[in-house]
């Protein structure tokens, strides 16, 4: 390889130290991460990550052991041991704990599974990105795991506002989509491409080619991640993931470019919005002047240290609708897509003042919250179809509406959280009233999961849409492949799920979380899907 090949390709030199980032900020580690070639595993400094998360870390030099306490989780490790103790249970490690300069170095995968972090390893750039899994984003696991961040959670003409909408059909068969997360630079754009339009464009083109190559015919792209925008808006600031600075405009229109490239391939483009998430944390020093937290602090409720637009304030709901309608009017999208970001699934949500001020029907708190979410869903659907009838409006809720032990009409599950009772999302009402065009429940469990078995949930959701004009897409979780969770030790789990879907006439397609997990090809899932769809299944 020529000496300048790495620089030209954007890859880091093979001997460059591995950098580690937590919630977007680089962690200073006196012992940097390293790879154990024979085991092909990456070792990381557990203490540095744990302290970055606010955990209490106790290192015992005499026993060469470390104990970590955080949010009710207790972890104990000892040098040379190939297992750890997590909340009293023995957990096998990919490699033994190594103590270097007083730092306990542990396999990277253990960090993600034991500290509840989402891990993104970029071998080309030699960077590890960690962030706390969002309990209600596509891809995350709220509750007792049955359950998201995701956590949590897709024409060349951007449109004039008078076009009824193209309503592009998938190139063939049922919908086969992938979620493309922009938050935390998960799927696109990369952190290294900030401010570089050509690099961002090239990354997105390659991403589309990869997805289409494995059979995808639709993308669900996150264009509003946290009160920001990947499109030209008069209401909210440009996303910092584009240029490195929130509010700073890129040198091109990212949304128009993405739509053009997607339609060029005969694929659908669904614009994915996080409705009520106002920001990622309580910090405001880097927010743009027109960010909603700055402009309307009276609309904001903090829960778990994170800011949310209060669903109980009508003006806040209208703000969300207005920001979405900018995209509907201005761009040739095929769909508007919301994830399950309504009320946070756990923790205190201090909205008593708005409950008192905006509750003319004297509803209970729970019914009032559900009414607030219902108001957004129904009004948004009406607004979209009044402007562009062909644009489809859909929502991807958490996979369990209610458990049958609470409501006999619910699913035969025992999920730790549910749409109706914890997120105040009454999906059944949306379907019954046909306020949405499709529903895409996140069924992120295997057939063998006792608390929320995949097959039982497909049966339940199929019955919910039966007799309505609401289409059913199933959300799948390739990000779980290769983890210790039951049922995810083979890519055949997802293939069997697709086969099971085919036995239900109500299932109209599948969406996978997320693009990076398909492209990473864990346990050969990309190859399996390529063959599956090529066979016409």
mmCIF file of N, CA, C and O in Angstrom, residues 32 89 109 162 186 216-217 221 224 277 359 367 427 449 507 516 527:
data_model
loop_
_atom_site.group_PDB
_atom_site.id
_atom_site.type_symbol
_atom_site.label_atom_id
_atom_site.label_comp_id
_atom_site.label_asym_id
_atom_site.label_seq_id
_atom_site.Cartn_x
_atom_site.Cartn_y
_atom_site.Cartn_z
ATOM 1 N N UNK A 32 -4.529 3.101 26.247
ATOM 2 C CA UNK A 32 -5.538 3.127 25.185
ATOM 3 C C UNK A 32 -6.020 1.724 24.835
ATOM 4 O O UNK A 32 -5.372 0.722 25.163
ATOM 5 N N UNK A 89 -24.279 -12.747 39.194
ATOM 6 C CA UNK A 89 -24.212 -13.884 38.263
ATOM 7 C C UNK A 89 -22.880 -13.862 37.503
ATOM 8 O O UNK A 89 -22.320 -12.818 37.226
ATOM 9 N N UNK A 109 -17.005 -5.987 23.956
ATOM 10 C CA UNK A 109 -18.394 -6.437 23.955
ATOM 11 C C UNK A 109 -18.961 -6.485 25.377
ATOM 12 O O UNK A 109 -20.134 -6.193 25.606
ATOM 13 N N UNK A 162 -47.231 21.759 -3.923
ATOM 14 C CA UNK A 162 -48.511 21.529 -4.588
ATOM 15 C C UNK A 162 -48.597 20.124 -5.161
ATOM 16 O O UNK A 162 -49.672 19.656 -5.491
ATOM 17 N N UNK A 186 -24.429 7.390 14.171
ATOM 18 C CA UNK A 186 -24.501 5.929 14.189
ATOM 19 C C UNK A 186 -24.356 5.295 12.813
ATOM 20 O O UNK A 186 -23.557 4.391 12.608
ATOM 21 N N UNK A 216 -32.588 -4.512 0.156
ATOM 22 C CA UNK A 216 -33.457 -3.461 0.686
ATOM 23 C C UNK A 216 -34.035 -2.597 -0.448
ATOM 24 O O UNK A 216 -33.347 -2.327 -1.433
ATOM 25 N N UNK A 217 -35.296 -2.182 -0.299
ATOM 26 C CA UNK A 217 -35.910 -1.301 -1.299
ATOM 27 C C UNK A 217 -36.499 -0.039 -0.666
ATOM 28 O O UNK A 217 -37.263 0.680 -1.309
ATOM 29 N N UNK A 221 -34.768 7.379 7.073
ATOM 30 C CA UNK A 221 -33.617 8.192 7.463
ATOM 31 C C UNK A 221 -34.015 9.198 8.534
ATOM 32 O O UNK A 221 -34.967 9.965 8.358
ATOM 33 N N UNK A 224 -34.741 14.316 11.887
ATOM 34 C CA UNK A 224 -34.885 15.128 13.110
ATOM 35 C C UNK A 224 -34.569 14.218 14.275
ATOM 36 O O UNK A 224 -35.379 13.393 14.679
ATOM 37 N N UNK A 277 -38.400 14.372 21.454
ATOM 38 C CA UNK A 277 -37.048 14.524 22.003
ATOM 39 C C UNK A 277 -36.515 15.901 21.620
ATOM 40 O O UNK A 277 -36.312 16.203 20.445
ATOM 41 N N UNK A 359 -56.398 20.400 30.824
ATOM 42 C CA UNK A 359 -57.152 19.166 31.027
ATOM 43 C C UNK A 359 -58.635 19.477 31.189
ATOM 44 O O UNK A 359 -59.229 19.222 32.241
ATOM 45 N N UNK A 367 -54.795 8.866 31.221
ATOM 46 C CA UNK A 367 -55.687 9.081 30.077
ATOM 47 C C UNK A 367 -55.380 10.423 29.397
ATOM 48 O O UNK A 367 -55.475 10.540 28.172
ATOM 49 N N UNK A 427 -51.646 2.662 20.552
ATOM 50 C CA UNK A 427 -51.501 2.288 19.147
ATOM 51 C C UNK A 427 -52.782 1.655 18.607
ATOM 52 O O UNK A 427 -53.134 1.842 17.431
ATOM 53 N N UNK A 449 -37.620 -16.094 23.339
ATOM 54 C CA UNK A 449 -37.729 -15.168 24.466
ATOM 55 C C UNK A 449 -39.017 -15.455 25.230
ATOM 56 O O UNK A 449 -40.112 -15.356 24.676
ATOM 57 N N UNK A 507 -48.879 -9.154 7.132
ATOM 58 C CA UNK A 507 -47.536 -8.577 7.180
ATOM 59 C C UNK A 507 -47.138 -8.138 5.775
ATOM 60 O O UNK A 507 -47.034 -8.955 4.861
ATOM 61 N N UNK A 516 -26.055 0.095 10.020
ATOM 62 C CA UNK A 516 -24.683 -0.313 10.353
ATOM 63 C C UNK A 516 -24.627 -1.785 10.765
ATOM 64 O O UNK A 516 -23.617 -2.465 10.546
ATOM 65 N N UNK A 527 -25.295 -11.601 4.094
ATOM 66 C CA UNK A 527 -25.252 -12.658 3.071
ATOM 67 C C UNK A 527 -26.540 -13.475 3.086
ATOM 68 O O UNK A 527 -27.067 -13.840 2.030
#
